[in-house]
């Protein structure tokens, strides 16, 4: 995001006018990687990657309170899904799947972050075609040795630990492998296997000043909050992912008995968009305009209010153009408000700032910053069920960034499953592109490694045909939009006043009416939390790849497995 804000007289901050900063993705149309910048630079994607590493920090020791269960396995799963999603986005934009990095080869894609630290220093730019170079504390030769030792361990089927060996070709192997690849404090032998993932991030970050001669600040790859912005992030993780694939391919195949769910068969699969105009088995993606509040990031956004008087002739209706006058003496100008697109606030998909109007008999008006008009100020867009004007309100002037983000029409899965007996199963839904970059159909043996997990949930089956409907917004692999900073601040202030309790992640048991029958059947052995607010997770907006304007064919894969075989823990965990 490009953002430089000064304090010159007459600026939006001086006059306390809401200010909109157009946000664009880095690069230009001359760079093919620009086509997928919307994915890697998505703020929700950045947050997901950052929060995961905060929840599972590499420095976390086993003797600390709070067990990081299966940390190495989750390291593999999270990054594997990110790479699979990135490959799908590349195919959606007529690009080949991402190629792995090699420490002996040039880093083909450069990257210009277009961002700066709060002290004014720019994030360094990496030109095209640079080579990896030694750091004072880590050489490229050492990195190749560490990767070679990990490959040897995978081929041999065991890891050399400090006091013996640990076998990989069992259910614990993927976790042990993840712990040495990252590597974390859980690694069984960090001195021998190094920290391939962590050091590779630093090597990419410092590639333009490897000997620290010029005092160049760290690059985006050295921060979890910004790493996914760099195309090299996904190239590095394709290299890491290939190590895990090598391990998986050397494991003994599952037997039919291990995978089969006798008497249960998937008869039909359908996806249906929730809009009335939707076509079955056709999913719609689009880019929406998102407003990111900058009050906690941009110096100079004030806290004093600006009086707004809104006027309109006649009755307000959908499609009406409204006009507002800024009564602030430093502004003193009429600003176009825009067009009411919806009269029902419940259906408004904007991220609003709620403002209570002066009149006691009125509801809240949703006010969000809009785009520039020809005036020096900034347009405002209002959404409200309104009856008459004028009235006035008072808002706090602040800055925001406007960015286009990938989103999709909500949809539901409709599964028809036949069962020969009453039982409980677990449904898993996966998505994968059907054709590769060359337009050839992807074989199932290749496709299986690149599938995107869309959802996973328990189901209760009776004898005969069972029609299961599942809303896409209920996916367990994604999270809704997190609380914004103003919302977070408001929640804290309400807690300080004693009006509410502030909890970072609100978790409580679901209401009984929301419990599906399956949970009532197995409630003694199955525990579910109703997660109201969760900071770590893949953004729900990015559940689906972009696809193409003319349409793009995907395979939707559904498996039903035996719940009794899948259940792992019967106790609630933090």
XYZ file of C-alpha atoms in Angstrom:
574
model
C 0.000 0.000 0.000
C 1.356 3.382 -0.970
C 0.801 5.928 1.771
C 2.632 9.129 2.608
C 0.778 11.619 4.747
C 2.016 15.103 5.553
C 0.796 17.830 7.852
C 0.697 20.670 5.345
C -1.900 23.325 5.911
C -5.083 22.654 4.012
C -4.679 18.873 3.991
C -7.606 16.647 4.927
C -6.051 15.994 8.323
C -5.627 19.696 9.122
C -9.274 20.395 8.362
C -10.344 17.153 10.071
C -12.073 15.831 6.965
C -12.423 12.085 6.485
C -9.652 11.133 4.068
C -9.558 8.273 1.598
C -6.219 6.846 0.483
C -6.581 4.807 -2.715
C -4.713 1.564 -2.132
C -3.180 -0.334 -5.033
C -1.248 -3.546 -5.288
C 2.479 -3.393 -5.952
C 4.040 -3.687 -9.365
C 2.642 -2.874 -12.792
C 0.982 -4.626 -15.706
C 4.474 -5.243 -17.076
C 4.983 -7.795 -14.304
C 2.993 -11.046 -14.776
C 3.068 -11.611 -10.992
C 0.901 -8.489 -10.641
C -2.060 -10.599 -11.804
C -2.095 -12.505 -8.495
C -1.002 -9.665 -6.187
C -4.596 -9.357 -4.913
C -4.127 -12.750 -3.216
C -0.691 -12.483 -1.619
C -1.251 -8.850 -0.596
C -4.759 -9.402 0.764
C -4.773 -8.003 4.290
C -6.824 -10.962 5.527
C -4.261 -13.367 4.079
C -1.418 -11.394 5.708
C -3.285 -11.495 9.028
C -3.971 -15.226 8.783
C -0.297 -16.042 8.198
C 0.838 -13.674 10.935
C -1.679 -14.858 13.520
C -0.875 -18.519 12.875
C 2.790 -17.908 13.660
C 1.745 -15.957 16.765
C -0.371 -18.909 17.911
C 2.422 -21.393 17.110
C 5.674 -19.426 17.539
C 8.859 -21.218 16.507
C 10.486 -20.188 19.797
C 7.804 -21.864 21.969
C 9.398 -24.472 24.236
C 7.719 -27.621 25.473
C 8.272 -26.638 29.092
C 6.165 -23.480 28.671
C 2.591 -23.616 29.918
C 0.173 -24.496 27.140
C 0.860 -27.440 24.871
C 1.147 -26.646 21.136
C -0.318 -29.956 20.054
C 0.735 -31.191 16.578
C 2.543 -27.940 15.895
C 4.742 -29.419 13.151
C 1.805 -31.074 11.389
C -0.191 -27.839 11.459
C 2.827 -25.985 10.063
C 2.657 -28.340 7.071
C -1.125 -28.189 6.673
C -1.468 -24.397 6.883
C 1.295 -23.623 4.391
C 0.283 -26.502 2.113
C -3.217 -25.064 1.794
C -1.820 -21.582 1.100
C 0.335 -22.968 -1.741
C -2.618 -24.935 -3.163
C -4.770 -21.784 -3.124
C -2.007 -19.746 -4.757
C -1.646 -22.328 -7.536
C -5.400 -22.142 -8.161
C -5.206 -18.342 -8.354
C -2.342 -18.549 -10.844
C -4.329 -20.880 -13.095
C -7.260 -18.468 -12.786
C -4.997 -15.749 -14.232
C -3.437 -17.821 -17.031
C -0.188 -18.382 -15.151
C 1.507 -21.744 -14.515
C 1.585 -23.152 -10.983
C 4.334 -21.707 -8.835
C 7.810 -23.194 -9.299
C 10.015 -24.153 -6.301
C 13.103 -22.177 -5.330
C 16.602 -23.610 -5.572
C 19.510 -22.211 -3.561
C 21.810 -22.625 -6.584
C 19.560 -20.794 -9.027
C 18.589 -17.169 -9.542
C 15.460 -15.793 -7.893
C 13.648 -15.003 -11.137
C 10.960 -12.674 -9.763
C 11.975 -9.413 -8.156
C 9.712 -7.535 -5.776
C 9.178 -3.856 -4.960
C 7.060 -3.711 -1.772
C 6.171 -0.014 -2.031
C 5.911 0.173 1.761
C 7.895 1.707 4.579
C 8.609 1.287 8.270
C 7.227 3.793 10.749
C 10.688 5.387 10.999
C 10.521 6.334 7.317
C 12.879 3.667 5.949
C 11.659 1.895 2.822
C 11.286 -1.870 2.637
C 14.121 -2.968 0.299
C 13.494 -3.737 -3.360
C 14.756 -7.028 -4.818
C 15.614 -6.858 -8.552
C 14.869 -9.710 -10.952
C 17.383 -12.538 -11.242
C 19.460 -12.079 -8.076
C 21.296 -15.035 -6.521
C 21.124 -16.224 -2.924
C 24.171 -14.950 -1.036
C 25.872 -15.912 2.216
C 24.998 -14.113 5.438
C 27.577 -13.567 8.201
C 25.955 -16.319 10.249
C 24.516 -18.619 7.547
C 25.975 -19.746 4.221
C 24.228 -21.165 1.180
C 26.418 -24.271 1.505
C 25.018 -24.873 4.996
C 21.445 -24.449 3.718
C 22.031 -27.101 1.056
C 23.526 -29.403 3.683
C 20.470 -29.000 5.918
C 18.083 -29.671 3.034
C 20.117 -32.717 2.030
C 20.040 -34.116 5.579
C 16.260 -33.678 5.719
C 15.913 -35.488 2.395
C 18.141 -38.282 3.711
C 15.960 -38.573 6.824
C 12.824 -38.835 4.692
C 14.404 -41.500 2.473
C 15.676 -43.468 5.485
C 12.407 -43.132 7.381
C 13.910 -41.812 10.600
C 15.339 -38.661 12.186
C 18.598 -38.595 14.123
C 17.693 -37.167 17.530
C 20.058 -36.179 20.336
C 19.631 -39.527 22.048
C 18.831 -41.956 19.261
C 16.408 -42.018 16.328
C 12.738 -41.189 15.791
C 10.820 -42.999 13.069
C 8.895 -41.005 10.471
C 6.767 -43.631 8.730
C 3.950 -43.613 11.257
C 1.131 -41.292 12.366
C 3.579 -39.055 14.277
C 6.049 -38.695 11.423
C 4.467 -35.690 9.703
C 4.559 -33.744 12.973
C 8.211 -34.590 13.646
C 9.138 -33.648 10.084
C 7.346 -30.308 10.360
C 9.218 -29.527 13.567
C 12.650 -30.000 11.977
C 11.777 -28.271 8.682
C 10.513 -25.056 10.284
C 12.514 -25.502 12.637
C 11.008 -24.814 16.013
C 12.158 -25.381 19.573
C 10.377 -28.731 19.252
C 12.966 -29.944 16.706
C 14.602 -33.185 17.746
C 18.009 -32.075 16.440
C 18.266 -28.435 15.395
C 22.058 -28.454 15.199
C 22.048 -31.263 12.637
C 18.973 -30.352 10.576
C 19.212 -26.574 10.971
C 16.189 -24.324 10.532
C 15.603 -24.531 6.801
C 12.363 -22.555 6.652
C 13.251 -19.764 9.057
C 16.735 -19.149 7.626
C 15.418 -19.193 4.046
C 13.018 -16.364 4.955
C 15.933 -14.320 6.303
C 18.144 -15.084 3.271
C 15.405 -13.774 0.965
C 14.879 -10.742 3.181
C 18.552 -9.716 3.170
C 19.478 -10.733 -0.365
C 20.172 -7.117 -1.427
C 22.484 -6.383 1.526
C 23.680 -9.779 2.780
C 26.760 -8.453 4.615
C 24.736 -5.688 6.304
C 27.118 -3.151 4.766
C 24.543 -0.465 3.984
C 22.196 -0.809 6.935
C 19.256 -1.798 4.720
C 16.237 -2.673 6.882
C 14.762 -6.195 6.770
C 12.674 -7.118 3.726
C 9.048 -8.231 3.787
C 10.064 -11.902 4.023
C 11.458 -11.340 7.507
C 8.054 -10.395 8.946
C 5.131 -12.805 9.224
C 2.782 -9.843 8.709
C 4.152 -9.026 5.243
C 5.813 -12.218 3.920
C 2.938 -13.383 1.690
C 3.182 -10.149 -0.313
C 6.385 -11.384 -1.949
C 5.927 -13.930 -4.788
C 9.111 -15.600 -3.501
C 7.154 -16.606 -0.387
C 5.111 -19.104 -2.383
C 8.170 -20.301 -4.332
C 9.956 -20.998 -1.037
C 6.954 -22.813 0.360
C 6.578 -24.891 -2.801
C 10.136 -26.098 -2.049
C 9.167 -26.847 1.557
C 5.909 -28.468 0.425
C 7.789 -30.778 -1.928
C 9.737 -32.149 1.046
C 6.481 -33.103 2.739
C 5.217 -34.636 -0.505
C 8.368 -36.739 -0.728
C 7.636 -38.050 2.764
C 3.964 -38.722 1.969
C 4.800 -40.536 -1.261
C 7.125 -42.919 0.596
C 4.448 -43.971 3.084
C 2.565 -47.212 2.574
C -0.730 -46.588 0.724
C -3.967 -46.781 2.671
C -5.803 -50.059 2.315
C -9.388 -50.153 1.066
C -10.485 -51.290 4.517
C -8.925 -48.185 6.085
C -10.744 -45.809 3.749
C -14.028 -47.602 3.142
C -17.204 -46.736 5.030
C -19.299 -49.870 4.421
C -22.940 -49.235 3.612
C -22.484 -45.494 2.997
C -22.396 -44.069 -0.515
C -22.439 -40.528 -1.922
C -25.231 -40.498 -4.532
C -25.247 -36.860 -5.662
C -23.448 -33.547 -5.107
C -24.719 -30.079 -5.956
C -23.765 -26.521 -5.070
C -26.354 -23.760 -5.211
C -25.790 -20.010 -4.917
C -28.008 -18.273 -2.377
C -29.181 -15.532 -4.732
C -32.437 -16.096 -6.626
C -30.681 -15.717 -9.993
C -28.031 -18.349 -9.282
C -27.433 -21.369 -11.508
C -26.805 -24.753 -9.825
C -23.162 -25.872 -9.871
C -22.035 -22.390 -10.906
C -20.260 -20.303 -8.273
C -19.768 -16.551 -8.603
C -16.702 -14.593 -7.468
C -16.194 -10.851 -7.616
C -14.081 -8.014 -6.248
C -15.702 -5.711 -3.725
C -14.496 -2.386 -2.376
C -13.267 -2.544 1.193
C -12.519 0.382 3.500
C -9.692 -0.158 5.979
C -9.698 2.182 8.955
C -6.331 3.943 9.310
C -6.961 5.781 12.577
C -4.398 3.658 14.396
C -1.800 3.833 11.617
C -1.786 7.274 10.021
C -0.320 10.072 12.084
C -2.484 13.155 12.050
C -5.972 11.625 11.974
C -7.700 13.705 14.591
C -10.162 12.887 17.283
C -12.196 16.076 17.161
C -15.586 15.948 15.472
C -16.977 17.429 12.295
C -20.644 18.416 12.172
C -22.502 17.096 9.146
C -25.914 18.304 8.017
C -27.662 16.071 5.528
C -30.436 17.386 3.279
C -32.677 15.944 0.601
C -35.812 17.098 -1.138
C -38.804 14.791 -0.946
C -38.951 11.317 0.492
C -35.761 9.274 0.569
C -35.762 6.175 -1.588
C -33.341 3.676 -3.066
C -31.278 5.337 -5.770
C -31.711 8.874 -4.424
C -28.719 11.229 -4.476
C -28.073 12.876 -1.116
C -26.054 16.003 -0.333
C -24.160 16.858 2.847
C -22.698 20.147 4.039
C -19.623 20.071 6.239
C -20.267 22.746 8.854
C -16.630 22.755 9.929
C -15.383 26.308 9.240
C -12.152 25.069 7.676
C -14.127 23.054 5.137
C -17.311 24.997 4.442
C -18.146 23.181 1.250
C -20.808 20.906 -0.115
C -19.713 17.296 -0.643
C -21.578 14.745 -2.739
C -22.733 11.874 -0.553
C -23.439 9.384 -3.299
C -26.375 7.093 -4.021
C -28.246 4.969 -1.518
C -27.715 1.415 -2.756
C -29.711 -0.273 -0.011
C -32.355 0.869 2.422
C -32.035 -2.132 4.732
C -29.025 -1.894 6.997
C -29.094 -5.617 7.688
C -28.218 -6.309 4.060
C -25.549 -3.624 3.794
C -22.227 -5.375 3.176
C -20.114 -2.302 3.789
C -17.975 -2.078 6.912
C -19.777 0.852 8.530
C -18.986 3.309 11.249
C -22.214 3.452 13.247
C -23.286 6.952 14.239
C -26.337 7.756 16.288
C -28.243 10.716 14.901
C -29.255 13.669 17.014
C -33.003 12.954 16.704
C -34.123 10.478 19.325
C -36.656 8.820 17.027
C -34.073 7.850 14.401
C -31.948 4.746 14.057
C -28.234 4.602 13.293
C -26.846 5.894 10.054
C -24.057 3.948 8.396
C -21.349 6.303 7.180
C -18.284 5.066 5.339
C -15.721 7.068 3.392
C -16.131 6.991 -0.370
C -14.180 8.260 -3.372
C -12.964 11.767 -4.158
C -15.225 14.277 -5.850
C -13.870 17.383 -7.569
C -13.868 19.085 -4.183
C -10.896 19.140 -1.823
C -12.818 17.026 0.636
C -13.830 13.399 0.415
C -17.166 11.957 -0.553
C -19.242 10.092 2.014
C -21.664 7.299 1.259
C -24.638 6.826 3.545
C -26.925 3.818 4.011
C -30.044 4.227 6.121
C -33.761 3.530 6.218
C -34.800 7.178 6.129
C -38.074 9.115 6.059
C -37.334 12.820 6.118
C -34.543 15.394 6.299
C -32.765 17.471 7.415
C -31.001 16.219 10.499
C -27.440 16.486 11.740
C -24.871 14.155 13.231
C -21.320 14.422 14.461
C -18.535 12.076 13.389
C -14.824 11.800 14.069
C -12.619 12.558 11.115
C -10.243 9.723 10.279
C -8.375 8.252 7.347
C -9.082 5.015 5.561
C -7.622 3.005 2.715
C -9.794 1.727 -0.113
C -8.854 -1.586 -1.716
C -10.520 -4.184 -3.960
C -10.739 -7.621 -2.370
C -11.729 -10.997 -3.763
C -15.107 -12.233 -2.531
C -17.798 -14.674 -3.621
C -21.537 -15.162 -3.604
C -22.640 -17.245 -0.590
C -23.701 -20.755 -1.554
C -24.681 -24.075 -0.051
C -23.715 -27.683 -0.636
C -26.511 -30.210 -1.155
C -25.317 -33.782 -0.649
C -27.419 -36.910 -1.166
C -25.958 -39.777 0.831
C -27.390 -43.278 1.006
C -26.794 -45.317 4.138
C -27.647 -48.932 4.846
C -27.807 -48.262 8.579
C -28.141 -45.503 11.125
C -24.657 -44.159 11.742
C -22.520 -41.047 12.105
C -19.987 -39.878 9.554
C -17.668 -36.999 8.798
C -18.036 -35.154 5.494
C -15.002 -33.536 3.890
C -15.330 -31.295 0.850
C -12.416 -30.454 -1.452
C -11.993 -28.325 -4.572
C -9.412 -28.599 -7.343
C -8.929 -27.130 -10.836
C -9.828 -29.698 -13.493
C -7.336 -28.520 -16.123
C -3.694 -27.493 -15.906
C -1.972 -24.485 -17.508
C -1.761 -26.328 -20.842
C -5.476 -27.079 -20.842
C -4.945 -30.784 -20.139
C -7.067 -32.612 -17.599
C -5.182 -33.082 -14.328
C -4.884 -36.800 -13.390
C -6.323 -37.712 -9.993
C -2.942 -38.883 -8.741
C -1.571 -35.387 -9.434
C -4.731 -33.564 -8.438
C -4.837 -35.086 -4.943
C -1.837 -33.063 -3.747
C -3.278 -29.735 -4.854
C -6.836 -29.984 -3.531
C -8.207 -27.126 -1.433
C -10.135 -28.134 1.664
C -13.434 -26.220 1.733
C -15.155 -27.733 4.744
C -15.278 -30.606 7.227
C -18.246 -31.453 9.464
C -20.019 -34.375 11.196
C -23.282 -35.712 9.790
C -25.993 -37.983 11.176
C -27.216 -40.639 8.735
C -30.426 -42.673 8.822
C -31.364 -45.707 6.735
C -31.972 -44.760 3.104
C -31.280 -41.506 1.296
C -30.147 -38.542 3.378
C -30.161 -35.011 1.919
C -27.550 -32.887 3.695
C -27.510 -29.113 3.210
C -24.530 -27.077 4.393
C -24.044 -23.314 4.074
C -20.637 -22.212 2.783
C -20.395 -19.586 5.539
C -20.334 -22.400 8.131
C -16.954 -23.633 6.882
C -14.574 -24.683 9.645
C -11.487 -23.724 7.622
C -12.327 -20.016 7.337
C -13.172 -17.108 9.604
C -15.432 -14.099 9.190
C -14.108 -10.563 9.052
C -12.208 -9.801 12.283
C -13.003 -6.872 14.504
C -11.594 -3.589 13.251
C -9.466 -1.417 15.507
C -12.347 1.031 16.223
C -14.580 -1.927 17.110
C -11.862 -3.411 19.307
C -11.341 -0.058 21.016
C -15.074 0.306 21.601
C -15.292 -3.185 23.150
C -12.404 -2.345 25.502
C -14.004 0.966 26.495
C -17.341 -0.741 27.189
C -15.530 -3.293 29.355
C -13.754 -0.511 31.290
C -17.139 1.118 31.915
C -18.455 -2.172 33.260
C -21.060 -2.500 30.509
C -19.602 -5.665 28.985
C -16.884 -8.263 29.453
C -13.924 -8.074 27.094
C -12.674 -11.428 25.819
C -10.021 -11.742 23.110
C -11.582 -14.874 21.603
C -15.181 -15.313 22.674
C -15.885 -19.032 22.984
C -19.042 -20.481 24.436
C -21.115 -23.629 23.892
C -23.649 -23.260 21.079
C -27.334 -22.821 21.878
C -29.145 -26.194 21.912
C -31.262 -25.182 18.907
C -28.114 -24.825 16.808
C -26.761 -28.257 17.647
C -27.244 -30.709 14.764
C -28.622 -34.107 15.586
C -25.206 -35.707 15.272
C -23.874 -33.793 18.242
C -26.819 -34.821 20.388
C -26.122 -38.425 19.456
C -22.465 -38.363 20.413
C -22.341 -35.464 22.860
C -20.607 -37.633 25.466
C -17.671 -38.227 23.116
C -17.632 -35.163 20.931
C -17.021 -31.601 22.025
C -17.727 -28.512 19.946
C -17.171 -24.859 20.792
C -19.212 -22.085 19.274
C -16.456 -19.763 18.126
C -17.909 -16.260 17.932
C -14.706 -14.317 17.380
C -11.488 -15.913 16.182
C -8.396 -14.068 15.055
C -6.542 -16.889 13.279
C -7.994 -18.447 10.161
C -8.225 -18.248 6.392
C -10.461 -15.305 5.365
C -13.883 -16.563 4.321
C -13.813 -14.153 1.385
C -10.976 -16.247 -0.065
C -12.722 -19.602 0.277
C -13.009 -19.844 -3.535
C -10.357 -19.128 -6.191
C -11.127 -16.251 -8.552
C -11.809 -18.290 -11.665
C -12.127 -16.586 -15.058
C -14.693 -14.204 -16.597
C -15.699 -16.900 -19.093
C -15.833 -19.522 -16.338
C -13.320 -22.060 -15.068
C -14.015 -25.747 -14.439
C -13.248 -27.248 -11.048
C -13.755 -30.655 -9.497
C -15.722 -30.812 -6.255
C -14.739 -33.871 -4.234
C -16.713 -35.195 -1.251
C -15.678 -38.006 1.071
C -17.639 -39.521 3.931
C -15.662 -41.346 6.607
C -16.602 -43.180 9.776
C -16.937 -40.774 12.682
C -15.961 -43.512 15.129
C -12.615 -43.908 13.368
C -12.003 -40.160 13.006
C -12.709 -38.908 16.514
C -9.426 -38.083 18.251
C -10.171 -36.430 21.572
C -13.176 -36.592 23.850
C -12.074 -33.719 26.060
C -12.452 -29.983 25.441
C -9.209 -28.114 24.792
C -8.297 -24.470 25.120
